[in-house]
Amino acid sequence: MKSYTLLALLALSAYSVADTKYVPSVENSTLPSPNQVLGYNVGDWHVRHDQIQRYAEQLAAASKRVQFETIGYTHEQRPLLQLIISSERNLQRLEQIRKQHIDAARGGEETAADAPVIIWLGYSIHGNEPSGANSSLLVAQYLAAAQNDEVRNWLDNAVIILNPSLNPDGLDRFAHWANMHKGAAAVADTQHREHNEPWPSGRANHYWFDLNRDWLLLQHPESRARITQYQKWLPNIVADYHEMGTNSTFFFQPGIPSRNYPLTPKRNFTLTQELAKFHAAAFDQAKQLYFTEESFDDFYVGKGSTYPDVQGSVGILFEQASSRGHAQDSINGLLNFSDTIQNQLTASLSTIRGAVAKRADLLSYQHDFYKSAASQAKSSKNKGYILTETADKSRMASLLELLQRHNVEIYQLSRDWQEGDITYSAGNSYYIPLQQPQYRLIKAMFSTEKSFNDNTFYDVSAWTLPYAFNIQFAAVNREPAKAQLSASWQLNAEKSKPLTAGAYAYAFNWQDQQAPLLLQALLAEKLVVRAAMADFATTSNDSEINLKAGAMVLAAGLQTELDWFARLQKVQQRFALPIYAIRTGLTAKGSDLGSSQFVPVTMPTVLLLAGNDVNSIEAGETWYNLERLAGISPSLAEPEKLRSLDLSRYSHIVLPDGNYNQWQDKEINQLKIWTERGGVLWGHKRGAAWLAKVGLLQAGVWQGDEMTGLIPRNDLSYQDKELLAGKQRIAGAIYQAELDLSHPLTFGLTRNTLPVFKNGTMLLQPSDTPFVNVALYSSAPQLAGYTAAEYVPRISQSAVMLAHNLGKGRVIAMSDNPVFRGYFYGSSRLLVNAMYLGTAFSASAR
């Protein structure tokens, strides 16, 4: 037995030190090599993030060409790494170079003749696309150690910012999977377990978000750290290294020419084409297959290759056919992991070669980009945008903080200002002038376009930020006077005023985004809370206050903890929301505090279905937003385990988008009995459609095939196939819902319209039964983004949200994802309300 084990280990050891040669290589260097630090050749194993960190630290310590930085931390507390690589002379004056670069770009100063080009290399933002991260070790080594004239010229004329792993949590998840299935010899069989990664895969981050869709939205620490560095450096070129299907080859931009974002200058695409010649030359020399212009697009400005394009950089996407492990069969022959790494190395060096050769062009382009932005802003009919929100200062602050992270200038109105028939109140309204360097980015952030030259989208067609945050906004044709504007907005957390002891009750309004977090903290302290089902007025500190439906009340006479007031004080100090001390239970308006119109609120215990057949991205978005916006950490369980679960532990069960057809009569009855006993059952998108299919939700559904049937298919040729598919999709657009503001599930929302995001064709049919329709699409629902004209009438006839009784419990369904990409804070309130007010209504479905 021992002999057999020894032989097996020797075989595995022999495989792991196979002699992999990468081109170009570094010879006779005194600097540490990746092989020396890792203990194996790059590509023999999938590198872990801690190994990347160890090599980066050792290389920077030994080389005068390399600086090492930790720029942030992931959710799982892995450090986000950055290497800055340049000549020794450039590194000695690095801050001077950076400031001069920013001044020349955004400040209008002349570009110095010896100004280096700023090159950004970003690898493996999708964790299961690991060839980039593994190649980054070789790129860093080559730049640090090579002694040839070409590399010296590069380093004299460039500052290279290298992010070796943009998604460390996902990268490690995938590396563990691939390495745990490695045998003595690589198994290239496509059906081998190594090549079929389980749910949720390593593509996404800790919360299963696609970080390459978060460059604009900045919902995660990885993205915020990255954008801080981007805005600090404003690189001239951003190279974004990815992987695609195994049977493909290698792609570099330009992408499909008709799918470029309209605000990106044509010169950007000309430069992309010129740089493509350098990539082509390198791949031609290596006799490697590649293609351009047949796939991918440059439209959604929240991706790594497109975000730079509206800020004077040139973003370039690279896609390598993936081995999804150590080796895999493909239509092009055996694809080794080392082959994928080699191609990313080749593309990294061709990026540097092209950028240095085009240094003057890239620098002048960026300078002219901001110069033309100033000119366009000056001649624009619209002078800027006004944002206003009176009830929810936290939600407004979240949007303003996001804008500022992108270097957008914001000014608060210090006096009321009128535009047309609308008066914008001081303290609640903010002005964003277009006359600023980020002119094009701001236009993109606020875009409400609905029609495009090419209506086929690789990603979403709309992302309007104020719609996502449910903030009222308007483009204005004149600027407020300077005397009406205060200094550039800064986030200043207000401090709560001390509570008055001995009151009859304490209450706070429900409109602010922090209110659910405050409520959850109070419930965690075992305080007894009631929710108001209607507006009421009462007296606090000798003045009358008005509290809206949904306001939370803590009556002193209901508290069971001896130190309840001390607990209330402790929680209150963590939040900036006002809590009012109420002197009497007799109200000046509305129900008295002892009325049944104040219903009990209890601590939610939530089960979120997350596993095979569930949309992992949308499950992650639900998980993340329940934690961030409600303070609830749900239990996560796979759908196939439902029948073995003790559902009595949970007050709520959430079915995000997914395929639940594996559930049979046993699971259906299990959910039915649980709901009838008082549970709240939530489903959205396909989760809602499944609830309707099995009769738990009393609603009709218009399925995708019924929708696509509305699109004419006659007189089409084969070349129209993609055009038809693009028209049949709702890739991602924003629509307007009309709310029943008297319904508890809408409490806290102050306007009867709400923007919602839709990226699927399934629709819920409205109920004929009164009180079941919580939200319907408006008669003219399209706010932003592309939708085939044939779809709009059907959407306008559909329901956004339905809710009704099932026994003692409730069933709640949405046709759309309320927490899309984590930044749809407005519609997120519907999900949050279901957690705390999910049984506060009663509506029969029949």
PDB file of C-alpha atoms in Angstrom, residues 346-516:
ATOM      1  CA  THR A 346       1.240  37.588 -25.718  1.00  0.00           C
ATOM      2  CA  ALA A 347      -1.737  39.982 -25.620  1.00  0.00           C
ATOM      3  CA  SER A 348      -0.414  41.743 -22.525  1.00  0.00           C
ATOM      4  CA  LEU A 349       2.922  42.505 -24.131  1.00  0.00           C
ATOM      5  CA  SER A 350       1.331  43.506 -27.453  1.00  0.00           C
ATOM      6  CA  THR A 351      -0.836  45.932 -25.474  1.00  0.00           C
ATOM      7  CA  ILE A 352       2.261  47.544 -23.962  1.00  0.00           C
ATOM      8  CA  ARG A 353       4.074  47.524 -27.298  1.00  0.00           C
ATOM      9  CA  GLY A 354       1.162  49.217 -29.045  1.00  0.00           C
ATOM     10  CA  ALA A 355       0.522  51.713 -26.257  1.00  0.00           C
ATOM     11  CA  VAL A 356       4.156  52.859 -26.171  1.00  0.00           C
ATOM     12  CA  ALA A 357       4.271  53.117 -29.954  1.00  0.00           C
ATOM     13  CA  LYS A 358       1.050  55.147 -29.902  1.00  0.00           C
ATOM     14  CA  ARG A 359       2.008  57.064 -26.759  1.00  0.00           C
ATOM     15  CA  ALA A 360       1.712  60.526 -28.286  1.00  0.00           C
ATOM     16  CA  ASP A 361      -1.596  59.675 -29.963  1.00  0.00           C
ATOM     17  CA  LEU A 362      -3.105  58.245 -26.775  1.00  0.00           C
ATOM     18  CA  LEU A 363      -2.014  61.221 -24.671  1.00  0.00           C
ATOM     19  CA  SER A 364      -3.264  63.769 -27.188  1.00  0.00           C
ATOM     20  CA  TYR A 365      -6.534  61.870 -27.597  1.00  0.00           C
ATOM     21  CA  GLN A 366      -7.203  61.990 -23.873  1.00  0.00           C
ATOM     22  CA  HIS A 367      -6.344  65.693 -23.741  1.00  0.00           C
ATOM     23  CA  ASP A 368      -8.646  66.420 -26.701  1.00  0.00           C
ATOM     24  CA  PHE A 369     -11.371  64.200 -25.212  1.00  0.00           C
ATOM     25  CA  TYR A 370     -11.782  66.478 -22.207  1.00  0.00           C
ATOM     26  CA  LYS A 371     -11.284  69.609 -24.272  1.00  0.00           C
ATOM     27  CA  SER A 372     -14.111  68.570 -26.607  1.00  0.00           C
ATOM     28  CA  ALA A 373     -16.247  67.568 -23.607  1.00  0.00           C
ATOM     29  CA  ALA A 374     -15.952  71.120 -22.287  1.00  0.00           C
ATOM     30  CA  SER A 375     -16.894  72.496 -25.700  1.00  0.00           C
ATOM     31  CA  GLN A 376     -19.901  70.189 -26.052  1.00  0.00           C
ATOM     32  CA  ALA A 377     -21.092  70.996 -22.534  1.00  0.00           C
ATOM     33  CA  LYS A 378     -20.853  74.712 -23.257  1.00  0.00           C
ATOM     34  CA  SER A 379     -22.971  74.416 -26.398  1.00  0.00           C
ATOM     35  CA  SER A 380     -25.440  71.930 -24.892  1.00  0.00           C
ATOM     36  CA  LYS A 381     -29.054  73.037 -24.550  1.00  0.00           C
ATOM     37  CA  ASN A 382     -29.174  71.199 -21.230  1.00  0.00           C
ATOM     38  CA  LYS A 383     -26.933  72.792 -18.637  1.00  0.00           C
ATOM     39  CA  GLY A 384     -27.168  70.066 -16.041  1.00  0.00           C
ATOM     40  CA  TYR A 385     -29.428  67.912 -13.912  1.00  0.00           C
ATOM     41  CA  ILE A 386     -31.378  68.593 -10.745  1.00  0.00           C
ATOM     42  CA  LEU A 387     -31.915  65.763  -8.263  1.00  0.00           C
ATOM     43  CA  THR A 388     -34.463  66.072  -5.475  1.00  0.00           C
ATOM     44  CA  GLU A 389     -35.719  63.869  -2.636  1.00  0.00           C
ATOM     45  CA  THR A 390     -37.362  65.054   0.564  1.00  0.00           C
ATOM     46  CA  ALA A 391     -38.343  61.876   2.427  1.00  0.00           C
ATOM     47  CA  ASP A 392     -35.264  59.636   2.133  1.00  0.00           C
ATOM     48  CA  LYS A 393     -31.989  61.436   2.709  1.00  0.00           C
ATOM     49  CA  SER A 394     -30.054  58.155   2.973  1.00  0.00           C
ATOM     50  CA  ARG A 395     -31.111  56.949  -0.463  1.00  0.00           C
ATOM     51  CA  MET A 396     -30.211  60.315  -1.949  1.00  0.00           C
ATOM     52  CA  ALA A 397     -26.849  60.228  -0.161  1.00  0.00           C
ATOM     53  CA  SER A 398     -26.172  56.769  -1.579  1.00  0.00           C
ATOM     54  CA  LEU A 399     -26.647  58.076  -5.112  1.00  0.00           C
ATOM     55  CA  LEU A 400     -24.599  61.218  -4.518  1.00  0.00           C
ATOM     56  CA  GLU A 401     -21.764  59.231  -2.986  1.00  0.00           C
ATOM     57  CA  LEU A 402     -21.766  56.908  -5.997  1.00  0.00           C
ATOM     58  CA  LEU A 403     -21.556  59.867  -8.373  1.00  0.00           C
ATOM     59  CA  GLN A 404     -18.682  61.379  -6.414  1.00  0.00           C
ATOM     60  CA  ARG A 405     -16.694  58.153  -6.583  1.00  0.00           C
ATOM     61  CA  HIS A 406     -16.687  58.742 -10.335  1.00  0.00           C
ATOM     62  CA  ASN A 407     -15.301  62.275  -9.888  1.00  0.00           C
ATOM     63  CA  VAL A 408     -18.645  63.915 -10.625  1.00  0.00           C
ATOM     64  CA  GLU A 409     -19.046  67.419  -9.162  1.00  0.00           C
ATOM     65  CA  ILE A 410     -22.277  67.957  -7.197  1.00  0.00           C
ATOM     66  CA  TYR A 411     -23.651  71.131  -5.588  1.00  0.00           C
ATOM     67  CA  GLN A 412     -26.421  71.459  -3.034  1.00  0.00           C
ATOM     68  CA  LEU A 413     -29.081  74.124  -3.409  1.00  0.00           C
ATOM     69  CA  SER A 414     -28.688  76.551  -0.519  1.00  0.00           C
ATOM     70  CA  ARG A 415     -31.828  78.435  -1.539  1.00  0.00           C
ATOM     71  CA  ASP A 416     -35.063  77.360  -3.180  1.00  0.00           C
ATOM     72  CA  TRP A 417     -34.830  77.472  -6.970  1.00  0.00           C
ATOM     73  CA  GLN A 418     -37.559  77.413  -9.567  1.00  0.00           C
ATOM     74  CA  GLU A 419     -37.378  75.939 -13.053  1.00  0.00           C
ATOM     75  CA  GLY A 420     -40.602  76.281 -14.998  1.00  0.00           C
ATOM     76  CA  ASP A 421     -43.488  75.329 -12.735  1.00  0.00           C
ATOM     77  CA  ILE A 422     -41.312  73.293 -10.370  1.00  0.00           C
ATOM     78  CA  THR A 423     -39.718  74.639  -7.201  1.00  0.00           C
ATOM     79  CA  TYR A 424     -36.690  72.742  -5.930  1.00  0.00           C
ATOM     80  CA  SER A 425     -36.261  73.087  -2.192  1.00  0.00           C
ATOM     81  CA  ALA A 426     -32.982  73.986  -0.542  1.00  0.00           C
ATOM     82  CA  GLY A 427     -31.359  71.188   1.415  1.00  0.00           C
ATOM     83  CA  ASN A 428     -33.235  68.498  -0.527  1.00  0.00           C
ATOM     84  CA  SER A 429     -32.092  69.292  -4.073  1.00  0.00           C
ATOM     85  CA  TYR A 430     -28.737  68.980  -5.801  1.00  0.00           C
ATOM     86  CA  TYR A 431     -27.369  70.367  -9.039  1.00  0.00           C
ATOM     87  CA  ILE A 432     -24.986  68.463 -11.310  1.00  0.00           C
ATOM     88  CA  PRO A 433     -23.562  70.787 -13.962  1.00  0.00           C
ATOM     89  CA  LEU A 434     -22.635  69.367 -17.337  1.00  0.00           C
ATOM     90  CA  GLN A 435     -19.847  71.921 -17.601  1.00  0.00           C
ATOM     91  CA  GLN A 436     -17.266  69.678 -15.910  1.00  0.00           C
ATOM     92  CA  PRO A 437     -14.687  67.099 -17.057  1.00  0.00           C
ATOM     93  CA  GLN A 438     -17.041  64.138 -16.604  1.00  0.00           C
ATOM     94  CA  TYR A 439     -19.535  65.536 -19.120  1.00  0.00           C
ATOM     95  CA  ARG A 440     -19.826  62.346 -21.206  1.00  0.00           C
ATOM     96  CA  LEU A 441     -19.952  60.037 -18.194  1.00  0.00           C
ATOM     97  CA  ILE A 442     -22.728  62.137 -16.641  1.00  0.00           C
ATOM     98  CA  LYS A 443     -24.689  62.034 -19.892  1.00  0.00           C
ATOM     99  CA  ALA A 444     -24.323  58.256 -19.874  1.00  0.00           C
ATOM    100  CA  MET A 445     -25.389  57.980 -16.218  1.00  0.00           C
ATOM    101  CA  PHE A 446     -28.576  59.997 -16.858  1.00  0.00           C
ATOM    102  CA  SER A 447     -29.398  58.694 -20.326  1.00  0.00           C
ATOM    103  CA  THR A 448     -33.027  57.807 -21.060  1.00  0.00           C
ATOM    104  CA  GLU A 449     -32.561  56.788 -24.696  1.00  0.00           C
ATOM    105  CA  LYS A 450     -35.036  54.251 -26.064  1.00  0.00           C
ATOM    106  CA  SER A 451     -33.984  53.936 -29.696  1.00  0.00           C
ATOM    107  CA  PHE A 452     -30.597  52.866 -31.039  1.00  0.00           C
ATOM    108  CA  ASN A 453     -28.917  52.222 -34.376  1.00  0.00           C
ATOM    109  CA  ASP A 454     -28.438  48.551 -33.502  1.00  0.00           C
ATOM    110  CA  ASN A 455     -30.996  47.044 -31.140  1.00  0.00           C
ATOM    111  CA  THR A 456     -29.020  43.889 -30.368  1.00  0.00           C
ATOM    112  CA  PHE A 457     -27.312  44.141 -26.992  1.00  0.00           C
ATOM    113  CA  TYR A 458     -24.668  41.928 -25.405  1.00  0.00           C
ATOM    114  CA  ASP A 459     -25.679  43.429 -22.075  1.00  0.00           C
ATOM    115  CA  VAL A 460     -28.319  45.880 -20.856  1.00  0.00           C
ATOM    116  CA  SER A 461     -29.582  48.847 -22.883  1.00  0.00           C
ATOM    117  CA  ALA A 462     -30.394  51.107 -19.903  1.00  0.00           C
ATOM    118  CA  TRP A 463     -28.864  51.801 -16.488  1.00  0.00           C
ATOM    119  CA  THR A 464     -30.163  55.306 -15.619  1.00  0.00           C
ATOM    120  CA  LEU A 465     -28.833  55.876 -12.115  1.00  0.00           C
ATOM    121  CA  PRO A 466     -31.523  58.186 -10.664  1.00  0.00           C
ATOM    122  CA  TYR A 467     -34.213  55.776 -11.862  1.00  0.00           C
ATOM    123  CA  ALA A 468     -32.438  52.942 -10.064  1.00  0.00           C
ATOM    124  CA  PHE A 469     -32.331  54.940  -6.837  1.00  0.00           C
ATOM    125  CA  ASN A 470     -35.900  56.210  -7.358  1.00  0.00           C
ATOM    126  CA  ILE A 471     -34.728  59.813  -7.178  1.00  0.00           C
ATOM    127  CA  GLN A 472     -36.636  62.497  -9.057  1.00  0.00           C
ATOM    128  CA  PHE A 473     -34.458  64.214 -11.627  1.00  0.00           C
ATOM    129  CA  ALA A 474     -34.748  66.619 -14.500  1.00  0.00           C
ATOM    130  CA  ALA A 475     -32.494  68.065 -17.152  1.00  0.00           C
ATOM    131  CA  VAL A 476     -32.510  71.860 -16.863  1.00  0.00           C
ATOM    132  CA  ASN A 477     -31.804  74.455 -19.525  1.00  0.00           C
ATOM    133  CA  ARG A 478     -30.376  77.078 -17.186  1.00  0.00           C
ATOM    134  CA  GLU A 479     -28.082  76.993 -14.198  1.00  0.00           C
ATOM    135  CA  PRO A 480     -28.930  78.079 -10.667  1.00  0.00           C
ATOM    136  CA  ALA A 481     -27.107  81.247  -9.667  1.00  0.00           C
ATOM    137  CA  LYS A 482     -23.864  80.659  -7.815  1.00  0.00           C
ATOM    138  CA  ALA A 483     -25.386  82.311  -4.760  1.00  0.00           C
ATOM    139  CA  GLN A 484     -27.984  79.539  -4.699  1.00  0.00           C
ATOM    140  CA  LEU A 485     -25.376  76.765  -4.615  1.00  0.00           C
ATOM    141  CA  SER A 486     -23.356  75.612  -1.653  1.00  0.00           C
ATOM    142  CA  ALA A 487     -19.926  74.045  -1.911  1.00  0.00           C
ATOM    143  CA  SER A 488     -19.468  70.671  -3.558  1.00  0.00           C
ATOM    144  CA  TRP A 489     -21.536  68.080  -1.728  1.00  0.00           C
ATOM    145  CA  GLN A 490     -19.832  65.938   0.873  1.00  0.00           C
ATOM    146  CA  LEU A 491     -21.249  63.035   2.837  1.00  0.00           C
ATOM    147  CA  ASN A 492     -21.688  64.159   6.441  1.00  0.00           C
ATOM    148  CA  ALA A 493     -23.345  61.649   8.723  1.00  0.00           C
ATOM    149  CA  GLU A 494     -25.783  63.380  11.022  1.00  0.00           C
ATOM    150  CA  LYS A 495     -25.764  62.448  14.679  1.00  0.00           C
ATOM    151  CA  SER A 496     -28.932  61.385  16.431  1.00  0.00           C
ATOM    152  CA  LYS A 497     -30.232  63.577  19.212  1.00  0.00           C
ATOM    153  CA  PRO A 498     -30.403  61.947  22.664  1.00  0.00           C
ATOM    154  CA  LEU A 499     -33.735  60.349  23.486  1.00  0.00           C
ATOM    155  CA  THR A 500     -36.015  61.766  26.167  1.00  0.00           C
ATOM    156  CA  ALA A 501     -36.630  59.178  28.871  1.00  0.00           C
ATOM    157  CA  GLY A 502     -40.020  58.363  30.321  1.00  0.00           C
ATOM    158  CA  ALA A 503     -42.114  58.839  27.181  1.00  0.00           C
ATOM    159  CA  TYR A 504     -45.363  56.967  26.551  1.00  0.00           C
ATOM    160  CA  ALA A 505     -43.935  55.618  23.264  1.00  0.00           C
ATOM    161  CA  TYR A 506     -41.196  56.184  20.715  1.00  0.00           C
ATOM    162  CA  ALA A 507     -41.660  56.252  16.941  1.00  0.00           C
ATOM    163  CA  PHE A 508     -39.768  56.746  13.689  1.00  0.00           C
ATOM    164  CA  ASN A 509     -40.834  57.141  10.083  1.00  0.00           C
ATOM    165  CA  TRP A 510     -40.384  54.367   7.512  1.00  0.00           C
ATOM    166  CA  GLN A 511     -39.387  56.346   4.415  1.00  0.00           C
ATOM    167  CA  ASP A 512     -35.641  56.512   4.931  1.00  0.00           C
ATOM    168  CA  GLN A 513     -33.436  53.743   3.564  1.00  0.00           C
ATOM    169  CA  GLN A 514     -31.943  53.252   7.028  1.00  0.00           C
ATOM    170  CA  ALA A 515     -35.321  52.680   8.681  1.00  0.00           C
ATOM    171  CA  PRO A 516     -35.418  48.900   8.019  1.00  0.00           C
TER     172      PRO A 516
END
